[in-house]
Amino acid sequence: MSFHYLCTEVQKHYFMEQLLQVNNLRIKFCHDNEWTEVVHGINFEVFRGKTLGIVGESGSGKSVSCLAVMKLLDEKHCHIDADNISLEGSDISKYNDHEMSEIRGKRIAMIFQEPMTSLNPVLRCGFQVMETILTHEKIDNEKAKQRVIHLFEKVKLPRPATIFNSYPHELSGGQKQRVMIAMALACNPQILIADEPTTALDVTIQKEILALLRDLQKDNDMGMIFITHDLGVVAEIADYVTVMHNGTIVEHGTVSEILQNPKEPYTKGLLACRPPVDIRLRHLPTVKEYLDGIWKDERQVIEKLSISSQERTERLRKIYSQKPLLKIEHLSKWYPIRKGLFNRTTDYVKAVDDVCFDLYPGETLGLVGESGCGKTTLGRTILRLIEPTSGKIIFNNIDVTALNSKELRHFRKQAQIVFQDPYSSLNPYMTIGDAIAEPIMIHRPELDAFKRRDMVFELLEKVGLKDEHYKRYPHEFSGGQRQRICIARALAVNPKMIICDESVSALDVSVQAQVLNLLNELKNNMGFTYIFISHDLSVVRFMSDRILVMYNGKPVELNDADKVFNEPEKEYTKKLISALPGIKDRKTMS
C-alpha cells in the first residue's frame, strides 16, 4: 500500500461525519439460569452517507448486535454491556425505554429480514406506515396519508394509492419489502439498519432493492448498516465491511480490501463458498475447510477442484446416450378467473403454459426464473401434487397423468420432492427419526420397526447427521441440518428422481455450499436424477447439466447450463444473469 494511498484514506476517514460509534459491546443470553456471552466486546462505527456491511453466518452475532444498539432485545433474558454507544455524541447505552422510543424510527430505523412477519397481516399497509409518522410527529391524518403515498412513490411502488389500502398478503415479496423500506424512511432517520433485506428475494428484485437503497441513501445522506451473509451482495452496496464469526470481529476494512485481499481464513471461506461465475467446480469449498487449513487460497481451489471441458463433455455424452427417464409433453396448468353473479370463467391464469422437455437418467435439469414464472407449479404438477390442465407426463415409459390413486402412490415412491422451507416441511411434534421412517412405513410395510430404525440410521449417516439425532425434534436443529433431514426423508424410499424446490435459497452461503455438495455427492454415489428449481442462476449453473429458463409460465430458453450462462440467447435470460450480485474485478487471492 503506497504512502499516498494511506494518507488519502486517513484524510477521508478524518473528514467523514461519524453518526454512530459502538465501543466494547458485549451481549449475554440466559438459558436455564445460565448466562452465555454471544457477542464478545466488538467495536464498529457508521458515517454519514456511507454503508457499513456486517457479514457472517447465522449465529455470528451480526443481527443481535444491531438489535442491542436499538435496545430491542428482551432485558429479562438478555444482558447488554458496552463502554459507549454514541449516537451523534450522546451515549444512548444508558437510555431507558421511553428515551429509546424517541430514537427508534426517528433517528435510527431498521428494515427486518422477513417483511411478512414484520407487517401486521390484519392492518392495511398504508396505515402501518402512517402509525410511524403519527407516533413521532404532530401531523394530521390527511397530511400523514399524503406523505405515505409520496413515500410509496419514492420507493417505486406501483399504484401507491391502491397499495396504501392493500393488506400485506395482497403484495408480492418485493412490494412488501418496499413497504418496509418506506416505513423505515418515514421520519427521515439519520441511520438505516437493513437486516438481510434481500435474502429470499429473486435476483432481479434483489438488484432493484439494492439500487433503491443506494439512491435513497444518497438522497437523504444517511448512514447505513447492511447485514448479510453474502459477500457478493456486500460488494454491490457497502463502503466498509466488518466480518463477524462466533460473536467476534475477525476482519474489517474497505470493501475492496476485504474482497480483493482477505487476510483471515474465515473471510476467504465466505468468499469461496458461493458458486463462482467463471469456472465450474466439482465441489464447493466450505468455510470449515478453510478454517481447517484444507484450502489456503483461490488458486489452490481452482487447481484441485476445477472440472475440465473434456470431463464434462464425456459426462454429458454418457447422459444423453440413454433413453429419457421423464418426458414432459405440452404440459399446462391453468387456473380459472371467475367473475359475475353466476361465477362464470372469464379468463385464465396460465401458471404453466405448454412446457416440453426430456430429462435423462443421472441428469440435473435446472429450472430458473423470477417468482411467479411457474417453476414451482411445474415441479408440483410433474408429481401430480397439482393436477395438470392438459399435456402428458411420461415417467419411465408410464403415463403419470393416467394413473389412479393407488398407481400414483407407487410413482411417488420413485419421484420425491425437497421443499424450500425445511421447518414447515417437518412436523414439529414428531422426532426426526419418526419423520424419516414415515415414508418407509408407507412404501415398505413389510419391514419391522427394527429394520426401519436401521434404515433411518443409515440415511442419517448419508446426509452427515448422527445416530444420536434420531430422537430430537426439528426445532433443535439449524436450518442446514433441517434441510439434510428433509433430504434423508426424500431418500428413504430410494427414488429415481428428486425435485429440489428452492431447497437452498433461504440458507447461509456457507450452509448452502454444504447442502449443494451433499446433493451432488448423493447423485454421484446413488445415480439420482434431479430437477433443481431456483431463482439463482449461479447456484443452478453449479448444479445443472442443462437449464430451462421460464417466464410467465412459458419456457423461454433450454440449453446446456454453461451456454445459457455464458451465451444467453434471450433478453430475459440476460436480464437474470446481469442481476446476479457479483464481486466485480476480483483478483486471484493468494
Coordinates of C-alpha atoms in Angstrom, one line a residue:
M1 CA 0.0 0.0 0.0
S2 CA 1.5 3.3 -1.1
F3 CA 2.1 6.2 1.3
H4 CA -0.1 8.5 -0.9
Y5 CA -2.9 6.0 -0.8
L6 CA -2.7 5.6 3.0
C7 CA -2.7 9.4 3.5
T8 CA -5.8 9.7 1.2
E9 CA -7.7 7.1 3.2
V10 CA -6.8 8.7 6.5
Q11 CA -8.0 12.1 5.2
K12 CA -11.3 10.6 4.0
H13 CA -11.8 8.9 7.4
Y14 CA -10.9 12.1 9.3
F15 CA -13.3 14.4 7.4
M16 CA -16.3 11.9 7.5
E17 CA -19.0 12.8 9.9
Q18 CA -19.4 10.0 12.5
L19 CA -23.1 9.2 13.3
L20 CA -22.7 6.1 15.4
Q21 CA -19.9 4.6 17.5
V22 CA -20.1 1.3 19.4
N23 CA -17.3 0.5 21.8
N24 CA -16.8 -2.8 23.5
L25 CA -20.3 -4.2 23.0
R26 CA -21.0 -7.5 24.9
I27 CA -24.2 -9.4 24.9
K28 CA -25.2 -12.3 27.2
F29 CA -28.3 -14.5 27.0
C30 CA -29.8 -16.5 29.8
H31 CA -30.9 -20.1 29.3
D32 CA -31.8 -22.5 32.1
N33 CA -30.5 -19.9 34.6
E34 CA -27.0 -19.9 32.9
W35 CA -25.7 -16.8 31.2
T36 CA -23.8 -17.3 27.9
E37 CA -21.9 -14.5 26.2
V38 CA -22.7 -14.4 22.5
V39 CA -21.0 -11.2 21.5
H40 CA -17.5 -10.5 22.8
G41 CA -16.6 -6.9 23.0
I42 CA -17.0 -5.7 19.4
N43 CA -16.4 -2.1 18.1
F44 CA -17.8 -0.5 14.9
E45 CA -18.8 2.9 13.6
V46 CA -21.1 4.4 11.0
F47 CA -20.5 7.5 9.0
R48 CA -22.9 9.9 7.2
G49 CA -23.6 8.9 3.6
K50 CA -21.6 5.6 4.0
T51 CA -22.6 2.0 4.3
L52 CA -21.1 -0.5 6.7
G53 CA -21.6 -4.1 5.7
I54 CA -21.7 -6.6 8.6
V55 CA -21.1 -10.1 7.2
G56 CA -21.2 -13.5 8.8
E57 CA -23.1 -16.8 9.1
S58 CA -26.2 -17.2 11.1
G59 CA -25.3 -17.1 14.8
S60 CA -22.3 -14.9 14.2
G61 CA -23.8 -12.1 16.2
K62 CA -24.4 -9.5 13.4
S63 CA -28.2 -9.0 13.8
V64 CA -28.3 -9.3 17.6
S65 CA -25.6 -6.6 17.8
C66 CA -27.8 -4.1 15.9
L67 CA -30.8 -5.1 17.9
A68 CA -28.8 -4.4 21.0
V69 CA -27.9 -0.9 19.8
M70 CA -31.6 -0.2 19.4
K71 CA -32.5 -1.9 22.7
L72 CA -34.9 -4.3 21.0
L73 CA -33.8 -7.4 23.0
D74 CA -35.7 -8.9 25.9
E75 CA -34.0 -7.5 29.0
K76 CA -35.3 -10.4 31.2
H77 CA -33.3 -12.9 29.2
C78 CA -30.5 -10.7 27.8
H79 CA -27.8 -8.5 29.3
I80 CA -26.2 -5.8 27.2
D81 CA -23.0 -4.1 28.2
A82 CA -20.9 -1.5 26.4
D83 CA -18.3 1.1 27.2
N84 CA -20.2 3.5 25.0
I85 CA -22.9 3.5 22.2
S86 CA -22.6 7.1 20.9
L87 CA -25.3 8.5 18.6
E88 CA -24.0 11.9 17.3
G89 CA -22.1 12.4 20.6
S90 CA -24.8 11.2 23.0
D91 CA -24.3 7.9 24.9
I92 CA -27.6 6.0 24.3
S93 CA -26.5 2.9 26.1
K94 CA -27.9 4.2 29.4
Y95 CA -31.2 5.4 27.9
N96 CA -34.4 4.0 29.3
D97 CA -37.2 2.6 27.1
H98 CA -39.1 5.9 26.9
E99 CA -36.0 7.7 25.7
M100 CA -35.2 5.0 23.2
S101 CA -38.7 5.1 21.8
E102 CA -38.0 8.7 20.8
I103 CA -34.9 7.5 18.8
R104 CA -36.3 4.3 17.2
G105 CA -37.9 5.1 13.8
K106 CA -37.0 8.8 14.1
R107 CA -33.2 8.8 14.3
I108 CA -32.4 5.1 13.8
A109 CA -34.7 2.9 11.7
M110 CA -34.5 -0.8 10.9
I111 CA -35.6 -3.0 7.9
F112 CA -36.2 -6.5 9.1
Q113 CA -35.4 -9.7 7.1
E114 CA -38.8 -11.1 6.6
P115 CA -41.4 -8.4 5.7
M116 CA -44.4 -10.8 6.0
T117 CA -43.7 -11.4 9.7
S118 CA -42.8 -7.7 10.3
L119 CA -46.0 -6.3 8.8
N120 CA -49.3 -6.8 10.7
P121 CA -51.4 -9.1 8.5
V122 CA -54.8 -7.5 9.6
L123 CA -53.8 -3.9 9.0
R124 CA -53.6 -2.1 5.7
C125 CA -50.1 -1.3 4.6
G126 CA -50.6 2.5 4.4
F127 CA -52.0 2.7 7.9
Q128 CA -48.9 0.8 9.3
V129 CA -46.6 3.4 7.8
M130 CA -48.8 6.2 9.0
E131 CA -48.5 4.9 12.5
T132 CA -44.8 5.5 12.5
I133 CA -45.2 9.1 11.3
L134 CA -48.1 9.9 13.8
T135 CA -46.0 8.5 16.7
H136 CA -43.1 10.8 16.2
E137 CA -44.6 13.9 14.6
K138 CA -47.5 16.3 15.3
I139 CA -49.4 16.0 12.0
D140 CA -53.0 15.3 11.0
N141 CA -54.1 12.1 9.4
E142 CA -54.6 13.5 5.9
K143 CA -51.1 15.0 5.7
A144 CA -49.7 11.8 7.1
K145 CA -51.6 9.8 4.4
Q146 CA -50.3 12.0 1.6
R147 CA -46.7 11.6 2.9
V148 CA -47.1 7.9 3.0
I149 CA -48.3 7.9 -0.7
H150 CA -45.3 10.1 -1.5
L151 CA -43.0 7.6 0.2
F152 CA -44.6 4.7 -1.7
E153 CA -43.8 6.7 -4.9
K154 CA -40.3 7.3 -3.7
V155 CA -39.6 3.5 -3.2
K156 CA -41.1 2.9 -6.6
L157 CA -44.2 1.0 -5.6
P158 CA -46.8 0.7 -8.5
R159 CA -50.2 2.3 -7.8
P160 CA -49.2 3.9 -4.5
A161 CA -52.8 4.9 -3.6
T162 CA -54.0 1.3 -4.2
I163 CA -51.2 -0.2 -2.1
F164 CA -52.0 2.2 0.7
N165 CA -55.3 0.4 1.1
S166 CA -53.9 -3.1 0.5
Y167 CA -53.2 -5.8 3.1
P168 CA -49.7 -7.4 3.2
H169 CA -50.9 -10.7 1.7
E170 CA -52.0 -8.9 -1.4
L171 CA -48.5 -7.8 -2.3
S172 CA -45.5 -9.7 -3.7
G173 CA -42.3 -10.2 -1.7
G174 CA -40.5 -7.3 -3.4
Q175 CA -43.5 -5.0 -2.8
K176 CA -43.7 -5.9 0.9
Q177 CA -40.0 -5.2 1.2
R178 CA -40.5 -1.8 -0.4
V179 CA -43.3 -1.0 2.1
M180 CA -40.9 -1.9 4.9
I181 CA -38.3 0.5 3.4
A182 CA -40.9 3.2 3.2
M183 CA -41.8 2.6 6.9
A184 CA -38.2 2.8 7.9
L185 CA -37.7 6.1 6.0
A186 CA -41.0 7.7 7.2
C187 CA -39.3 10.0 9.7
N188 CA -36.1 10.7 7.7
P189 CA -33.7 8.7 10.0
Q190 CA -30.0 9.5 10.1
I191 CA -29.1 5.8 10.3
L192 CA -30.8 2.9 8.5
I193 CA -30.2 -0.7 9.6
A194 CA -31.0 -3.2 6.8
D195 CA -31.1 -6.7 8.2
E196 CA -30.9 -9.3 5.4
P197 CA -33.4 -7.3 3.4
T198 CA -32.9 -9.3 0.1
T199 CA -32.1 -12.8 1.3
A200 CA -35.2 -14.6 0.0
L201 CA -35.9 -12.3 -3.0
D202 CA -35.4 -13.1 -6.7
V203 CA -32.1 -11.8 -8.1
T204 CA -33.9 -9.2 -10.2
I205 CA -35.9 -7.9 -7.3
Q206 CA -32.8 -8.0 -5.1
K207 CA -30.9 -5.9 -7.7
E208 CA -33.8 -3.3 -7.7
I209 CA -33.9 -3.2 -3.8
L210 CA -30.1 -2.7 -3.6
A211 CA -30.3 0.1 -6.2
L212 CA -33.2 1.7 -4.4
L213 CA -31.4 1.7 -1.0
R214 CA -28.3 3.3 -2.7
D215 CA -30.4 6.0 -4.2
L216 CA -32.4 6.7 -1.0
Q217 CA -29.2 6.8 1.0
K218 CA -27.7 9.4 -1.5
D219 CA -30.9 11.5 -1.4
N220 CA -31.2 11.5 2.4
D221 CA -27.4 11.5 3.2
M222 CA -28.0 8.6 5.6
G223 CA -25.5 6.3 7.3
M224 CA -26.4 2.6 6.7
I225 CA -25.7 -0.7 8.2
F226 CA -26.3 -3.6 5.8
I227 CA -26.4 -7.0 7.4
T228 CA -25.9 -10.1 5.2
H229 CA -24.2 -13.5 4.9
D230 CA -23.4 -12.9 1.3
L231 CA -20.2 -11.0 0.4
G232 CA -21.4 -10.8 -3.2
V233 CA -24.3 -8.6 -2.1
V234 CA -21.9 -6.5 0.1
A235 CA -19.8 -5.8 -3.0
E236 CA -22.8 -4.1 -4.5
I237 CA -23.7 -1.7 -1.7
A238 CA -21.1 -1.3 1.1
D239 CA -18.2 1.1 1.5
Y240 CA -16.7 -0.7 4.5
V241 CA -17.0 -4.4 5.6
T242 CA -16.9 -5.9 9.1
V243 CA -16.7 -9.7 9.1
M244 CA -18.1 -11.4 12.2
H245 CA -17.6 -15.0 13.4
N246 CA -18.8 -16.5 16.7
G247 CA -19.5 -13.1 18.3
T248 CA -16.2 -11.5 17.4
I249 CA -15.0 -9.3 14.5
V250 CA -12.3 -11.2 12.6
E251 CA -11.7 -8.7 9.9
H252 CA -12.5 -5.1 9.0
G253 CA -11.6 -2.9 6.0
T254 CA -12.9 -1.2 2.9
V255 CA -15.0 -3.3 0.6
S256 CA -12.1 -3.6 -2.0
E257 CA -9.6 -4.6 0.7
I258 CA -11.8 -7.4 2.1
L259 CA -13.0 -8.7 -1.3
Q260 CA -9.7 -8.5 -3.2
N261 CA -7.3 -9.3 -0.4
P262 CA -8.9 -11.0 2.6
K263 CA -6.5 -11.9 5.3
E264 CA -8.5 -14.3 7.5
P265 CA -9.3 -17.9 6.5
Y266 CA -12.9 -17.4 7.6
T267 CA -13.4 -14.4 5.2
K268 CA -11.7 -16.4 2.4
G269 CA -14.1 -19.3 3.1
L270 CA -17.2 -17.0 2.9
L271 CA -15.9 -15.7 -0.5
A272 CA -15.1 -19.1 -1.8
C273 CA -18.3 -21.0 -0.8
R274 CA -20.6 -19.1 -3.2
P275 CA -20.6 -20.8 -6.7
P276 CA -18.2 -19.0 -9.0
V277 CA -19.5 -17.3 -12.2
D278 CA -16.4 -18.0 -14.3
I279 CA -15.4 -21.6 -13.7
R280 CA -17.1 -25.0 -13.0
L281 CA -16.1 -26.8 -9.8
R282 CA -16.9 -30.4 -8.8
H283 CA -17.1 -29.4 -5.1
L284 CA -17.7 -26.1 -3.4
P285 CA -15.1 -25.2 -0.8
T286 CA -16.7 -24.6 2.6
V287 CA -15.9 -22.2 5.4
K288 CA -14.9 -25.2 7.6
E289 CA -12.4 -26.4 5.1
Y290 CA -10.7 -23.0 5.1
L291 CA -10.7 -22.9 8.9
D292 CA -9.3 -26.4 9.0
G293 CA -6.5 -25.4 6.6
I294 CA -7.5 -27.6 3.7
W295 CA -7.6 -24.6 1.4
K296 CA -5.2 -21.6 1.6
D297 CA -6.4 -19.5 -1.4
E298 CA -8.5 -19.4 -4.5
R299 CA -5.7 -20.5 -6.8
Q300 CA -5.4 -23.8 -4.9
V301 CA -9.1 -24.4 -5.1
I302 CA -9.1 -23.9 -8.9
E303 CA -6.2 -26.3 -9.4
K304 CA -7.7 -29.0 -7.3
L305 CA -11.5 -28.8 -7.9
S306 CA -11.9 -27.5 -11.5
I307 CA -13.8 -29.7 -14.0
S308 CA -12.1 -29.8 -17.3
S309 CA -14.1 -29.4 -20.5
Q310 CA -13.1 -32.9 -21.5
E311 CA -14.5 -34.4 -18.3
R312 CA -17.8 -32.5 -18.7
T313 CA -18.1 -33.5 -22.4
E314 CA -17.6 -37.1 -21.5
R315 CA -20.2 -36.9 -18.7
L316 CA -22.8 -35.3 -21.0
R317 CA -22.1 -37.9 -23.7
K318 CA -22.9 -40.7 -21.3
I319 CA -26.1 -39.0 -20.0
Y320 CA -27.6 -38.2 -23.4
S321 CA -26.8 -41.6 -24.9
Q322 CA -29.6 -43.0 -22.7
K323 CA -33.4 -43.0 -23.1
P324 CA -35.2 -40.2 -21.2
L325 CA -36.4 -41.0 -17.7
L326 CA -39.0 -38.3 -17.9
K327 CA -40.8 -36.8 -20.9
I328 CA -42.9 -33.6 -20.5
E329 CA -45.2 -33.1 -23.4
H330 CA -47.1 -29.8 -23.8
L331 CA -47.8 -29.7 -20.1
S332 CA -50.1 -26.8 -18.9
K333 CA -51.7 -25.8 -15.6
W334 CA -54.3 -23.0 -15.9
Y335 CA -56.3 -21.5 -13.1
P336 CA -59.8 -20.1 -14.0
I337 CA -60.7 -16.5 -13.1
R338 CA -64.4 -16.4 -12.2
K339 CA -66.5 -13.2 -12.1
G340 CA -70.0 -12.1 -12.0
L341 CA -73.3 -13.2 -10.4
F342 CA -73.1 -16.7 -11.9
N343 CA -69.4 -17.1 -11.1
R344 CA -68.5 -17.7 -14.8
T345 CA -65.0 -18.2 -16.0
T346 CA -63.9 -15.0 -17.8
D347 CA -60.2 -15.8 -18.2
Y348 CA -57.3 -18.0 -17.0
V349 CA -54.1 -17.5 -15.1
K350 CA -51.6 -19.6 -17.1
A351 CA -49.3 -20.7 -14.4
V352 CA -47.7 -23.3 -16.6
D353 CA -48.3 -23.0 -20.3
D354 CA -47.3 -25.6 -23.0
V355 CA -44.0 -26.8 -21.4
C356 CA -42.0 -29.6 -23.2
F357 CA -38.7 -31.2 -22.2
D358 CA -36.9 -34.5 -21.7
L359 CA -35.0 -35.5 -18.5
Y360 CA -32.3 -38.2 -18.7
P361 CA -31.1 -40.6 -16.0
G362 CA -28.4 -39.0 -13.9
E363 CA -29.0 -35.6 -15.3
T364 CA -29.7 -32.4 -13.3
L365 CA -32.1 -30.0 -15.1
G366 CA -32.2 -26.5 -13.6
L367 CA -35.4 -24.5 -13.6
V368 CA -34.9 -20.8 -13.2
G369 CA -37.0 -17.6 -13.3
E370 CA -38.5 -15.0 -11.1
S371 CA -41.2 -15.6 -8.6
G372 CA -44.5 -16.2 -10.4
C373 CA -42.8 -17.7 -13.5
G374 CA -44.3 -21.1 -12.9
K375 CA -41.3 -23.1 -12.0
T376 CA -42.6 -24.4 -8.6
T377 CA -46.1 -25.1 -10.1
L378 CA -44.4 -27.1 -12.9
G379 CA -42.4 -29.1 -10.3
R380 CA -45.5 -29.9 -8.3
T381 CA -47.6 -30.7 -11.4
I382 CA -45.0 -33.2 -12.6
L383 CA -45.5 -35.1 -9.3
R384 CA -49.3 -34.6 -9.6
L385 CA -49.4 -32.7 -6.3
I386 CA -51.2 -30.3 -8.6
E387 CA -53.4 -31.8 -11.3
P388 CA -52.4 -30.7 -14.8
T389 CA -54.9 -28.9 -17.1
S390 CA -53.5 -30.6 -20.2
G391 CA -50.5 -32.4 -21.5
K392 CA -48.6 -35.6 -20.7
I393 CA -46.1 -36.6 -18.0
I394 CA -44.3 -39.8 -19.1
F395 CA -42.1 -41.3 -16.4
N396 CA -40.1 -44.4 -17.1
N397 CA -42.5 -45.1 -20.1
I398 CA -45.6 -44.8 -17.9
D399 CA -48.2 -42.0 -18.5
V400 CA -48.4 -40.4 -15.0
T401 CA -51.4 -38.3 -16.0
A402 CA -53.5 -41.5 -16.4
L403 CA -52.6 -43.1 -13.1
N404 CA -55.2 -43.8 -10.4
S405 CA -54.5 -43.1 -6.7
K406 CA -53.0 -46.5 -6.0
E407 CA -50.7 -46.4 -9.0
L408 CA -49.8 -42.8 -8.2
R409 CA -48.5 -43.9 -4.8
H410 CA -46.1 -46.3 -6.5
F411 CA -45.0 -43.5 -8.8
R412 CA -44.3 -41.2 -5.8
K413 CA -42.0 -43.9 -4.4
Q414 CA -39.8 -43.2 -7.4
A415 CA -40.2 -39.4 -7.5
Q416 CA -39.7 -37.3 -4.4
I417 CA -39.5 -33.6 -3.6
V418 CA -37.5 -31.4 -1.2
F419 CA -39.3 -28.2 -0.4
Q420 CA -37.9 -24.7 0.2
D421 CA -38.7 -24.3 3.9
P422 CA -37.4 -27.3 5.9
Y423 CA -39.1 -26.2 9.1
S424 CA -42.6 -26.1 7.7
S425 CA -41.9 -29.4 5.9
L426 CA -41.4 -31.2 9.2
N427 CA -44.0 -32.0 11.8
P428 CA -42.8 -30.1 14.9
Y429 CA -44.3 -32.7 17.2
M430 CA -42.5 -35.7 15.5
T431 CA -38.9 -36.7 16.1
I432 CA -36.8 -36.6 13.0
G433 CA -36.3 -40.4 13.3
D434 CA -40.1 -40.9 13.0
A435 CA -40.3 -38.3 10.2
I436 CA -37.7 -40.1 8.1
A437 CA -39.3 -43.5 9.0
E438 CA -42.8 -42.4 8.0
P439 CA -42.4 -42.9 4.2
I440 CA -40.6 -46.2 4.8
M441 CA -43.7 -47.4 6.7
I442 CA -46.0 -46.3 3.9
H443 CA -44.0 -47.7 1.0
R444 CA -42.2 -50.7 2.7
P445 CA -44.9 -52.1 5.1
E446 CA -43.2 -55.5 5.2
L447 CA -40.3 -54.1 7.2
D448 CA -40.5 -54.3 11.0
A449 CA -39.6 -51.5 13.4
F450 CA -36.0 -52.6 13.9
K451 CA -35.2 -52.7 10.2
R452 CA -36.9 -49.3 9.7
R453 CA -34.8 -47.9 12.5
D454 CA -31.6 -49.3 11.0
M455 CA -32.5 -47.8 7.6
V456 CA -33.0 -44.4 9.3
F457 CA -29.6 -44.6 11.0
E458 CA -28.1 -45.4 7.6
L459 CA -29.9 -42.4 6.0
L460 CA -28.8 -40.0 8.8
E461 CA -25.2 -41.1 8.1
K462 CA -25.6 -40.5 4.4
V463 CA -26.6 -36.9 4.9
G464 CA -24.0 -36.1 7.5
L465 CA -26.0 -36.5 10.7
K466 CA -25.5 -38.8 13.7
D467 CA -27.5 -41.6 15.3
E468 CA -28.0 -39.5 18.4
H469 CA -30.1 -37.1 16.4
Y470 CA -32.8 -39.8 15.9
K471 CA -34.9 -38.7 18.9
R472 CA -34.5 -35.0 18.6
Y473 CA -37.2 -32.6 17.3
P474 CA -36.9 -30.2 14.3
H475 CA -36.6 -27.0 16.5
E476 CA -33.3 -28.5 17.9
F477 CA -31.5 -28.3 14.5
S478 CA -30.1 -25.5 12.4
G479 CA -31.6 -24.6 9.0
G480 CA -29.0 -26.5 7.2
Q481 CA -29.4 -29.6 9.4
R482 CA -33.2 -29.5 8.9
Q483 CA -32.7 -29.4 5.1
R484 CA -30.5 -32.5 5.5
I485 CA -33.3 -34.2 7.4
C486 CA -35.7 -33.4 4.5
I487 CA -33.2 -34.8 2.0
A488 CA -32.9 -38.0 4.2
R489 CA -36.7 -38.4 4.2
A490 CA -36.7 -38.0 0.4
L491 CA -34.0 -40.7 0.1
A492 CA -35.9 -43.1 2.4
V493 CA -37.9 -44.7 -0.5
N494 CA -34.8 -44.9 -2.8
P495 CA -36.3 -42.7 -5.6
K496 CA -35.0 -42.4 -9.1
M497 CA -35.8 -38.7 -9.4
I498 CA -35.8 -35.8 -6.8
I499 CA -37.3 -32.3 -7.3
C500 CA -35.4 -29.7 -5.2
D501 CA -37.8 -26.7 -5.0
E502 CA -35.7 -23.7 -3.8
S503 CA -34.2 -26.0 -1.3
V504 CA -31.2 -23.8 -0.5
S505 CA -32.5 -20.3 -1.2
A506 CA -33.0 -19.3 2.4
L507 CA -29.7 -20.8 3.7
D508 CA -26.4 -19.0 4.5
V509 CA -24.0 -19.2 1.6
S510 CA -21.7 -21.5 3.8
V511 CA -24.6 -23.9 4.7
Q512 CA -25.8 -23.7 1.1
A513 CA -22.4 -24.9 -0.1
Q514 CA -22.6 -27.9 2.3
V515 CA -26.1 -28.9 1.1
L516 CA -25.2 -28.5 -2.6
N517 CA -22.1 -30.6 -2.1
L518 CA -24.3 -33.3 -0.4
L519 CA -26.8 -33.3 -3.2
N520 CA -24.0 -33.8 -5.8
E521 CA -22.3 -36.5 -3.7
L522 CA -25.6 -38.4 -3.4
K523 CA -26.2 -38.1 -7.2
N524 CA -22.8 -39.4 -8.0
N525 CA -23.0 -42.3 -5.5
M526 CA -26.6 -43.3 -6.0
G527 CA -27.4 -42.2 -9.5
F528 CA -30.2 -39.8 -8.8
T529 CA -31.8 -37.6 -11.4
Y530 CA -32.6 -34.0 -10.2
I531 CA -34.9 -31.2 -11.2
F532 CA -33.3 -28.3 -9.4
I533 CA -35.6 -25.2 -9.0
S534 CA -34.1 -21.8 -8.1
H535 CA -34.1 -18.2 -9.0
D536 CA -30.3 -18.0 -8.5
L537 CA -28.5 -18.7 -11.8
S538 CA -25.1 -19.2 -10.2
V539 CA -26.4 -21.9 -7.9
V540 CA -28.3 -23.6 -10.8
R541 CA -25.3 -23.5 -13.0
F542 CA -23.1 -25.2 -10.4
M543 CA -25.7 -28.0 -10.0
S544 CA -27.1 -28.4 -13.5
D545 CA -26.2 -30.1 -16.8
R546 CA -28.9 -28.1 -18.6
I547 CA -31.0 -25.1 -17.7
L548 CA -34.7 -24.3 -18.5
V549 CA -35.5 -20.6 -18.1
M550 CA -39.2 -19.8 -17.5
Y551 CA -41.2 -16.6 -17.8
N552 CA -44.9 -16.1 -17.2
G553 CA -45.5 -19.9 -17.3
K554 CA -43.7 -20.4 -20.6
P555 CA -40.3 -21.9 -21.4
V556 CA -38.0 -19.1 -22.7
E557 CA -34.7 -20.9 -23.2
L558 CA -33.5 -24.5 -22.8
N559 CA -29.8 -25.3 -23.3
D560 CA -26.6 -26.5 -21.9
A561 CA -26.0 -24.8 -18.5
D562 CA -22.7 -23.2 -19.5
K563 CA -24.1 -21.9 -22.8
V564 CA -27.2 -20.4 -21.0
F565 CA -24.9 -18.7 -18.6
N566 CA -22.1 -17.6 -21.0
E567 CA -24.0 -17.2 -24.2
P568 CA -27.7 -16.5 -23.4
E569 CA -29.9 -16.2 -26.4
K570 CA -32.9 -14.4 -24.9
E571 CA -33.1 -10.9 -23.4
Y572 CA -34.9 -12.2 -20.3
T573 CA -32.1 -14.7 -19.6
K574 CA -29.5 -11.9 -20.0
K575 CA -31.6 -9.8 -17.5
L576 CA -31.5 -12.7 -14.9
I577 CA -27.7 -13.1 -15.3
S578 CA -27.0 -9.4 -15.1
A579 CA -29.0 -9.2 -11.9
L580 CA -26.6 -11.6 -10.1
P581 CA -24.8 -9.9 -7.2
G582 CA -21.1 -10.2 -8.2
I583 CA -17.7 -9.5 -6.9
K584 CA -16.6 -7.4 -9.8
D585 CA -12.9 -7.5 -10.9
R586 CA -12.0 -9.7 -8.1
K587 CA -8.3 -10.5 -8.1
T588 CA -6.9 -14.0 -7.5
M589 CA -6.4 -14.4 -3.8
S590 CA -3.0 -15.5 -2.6

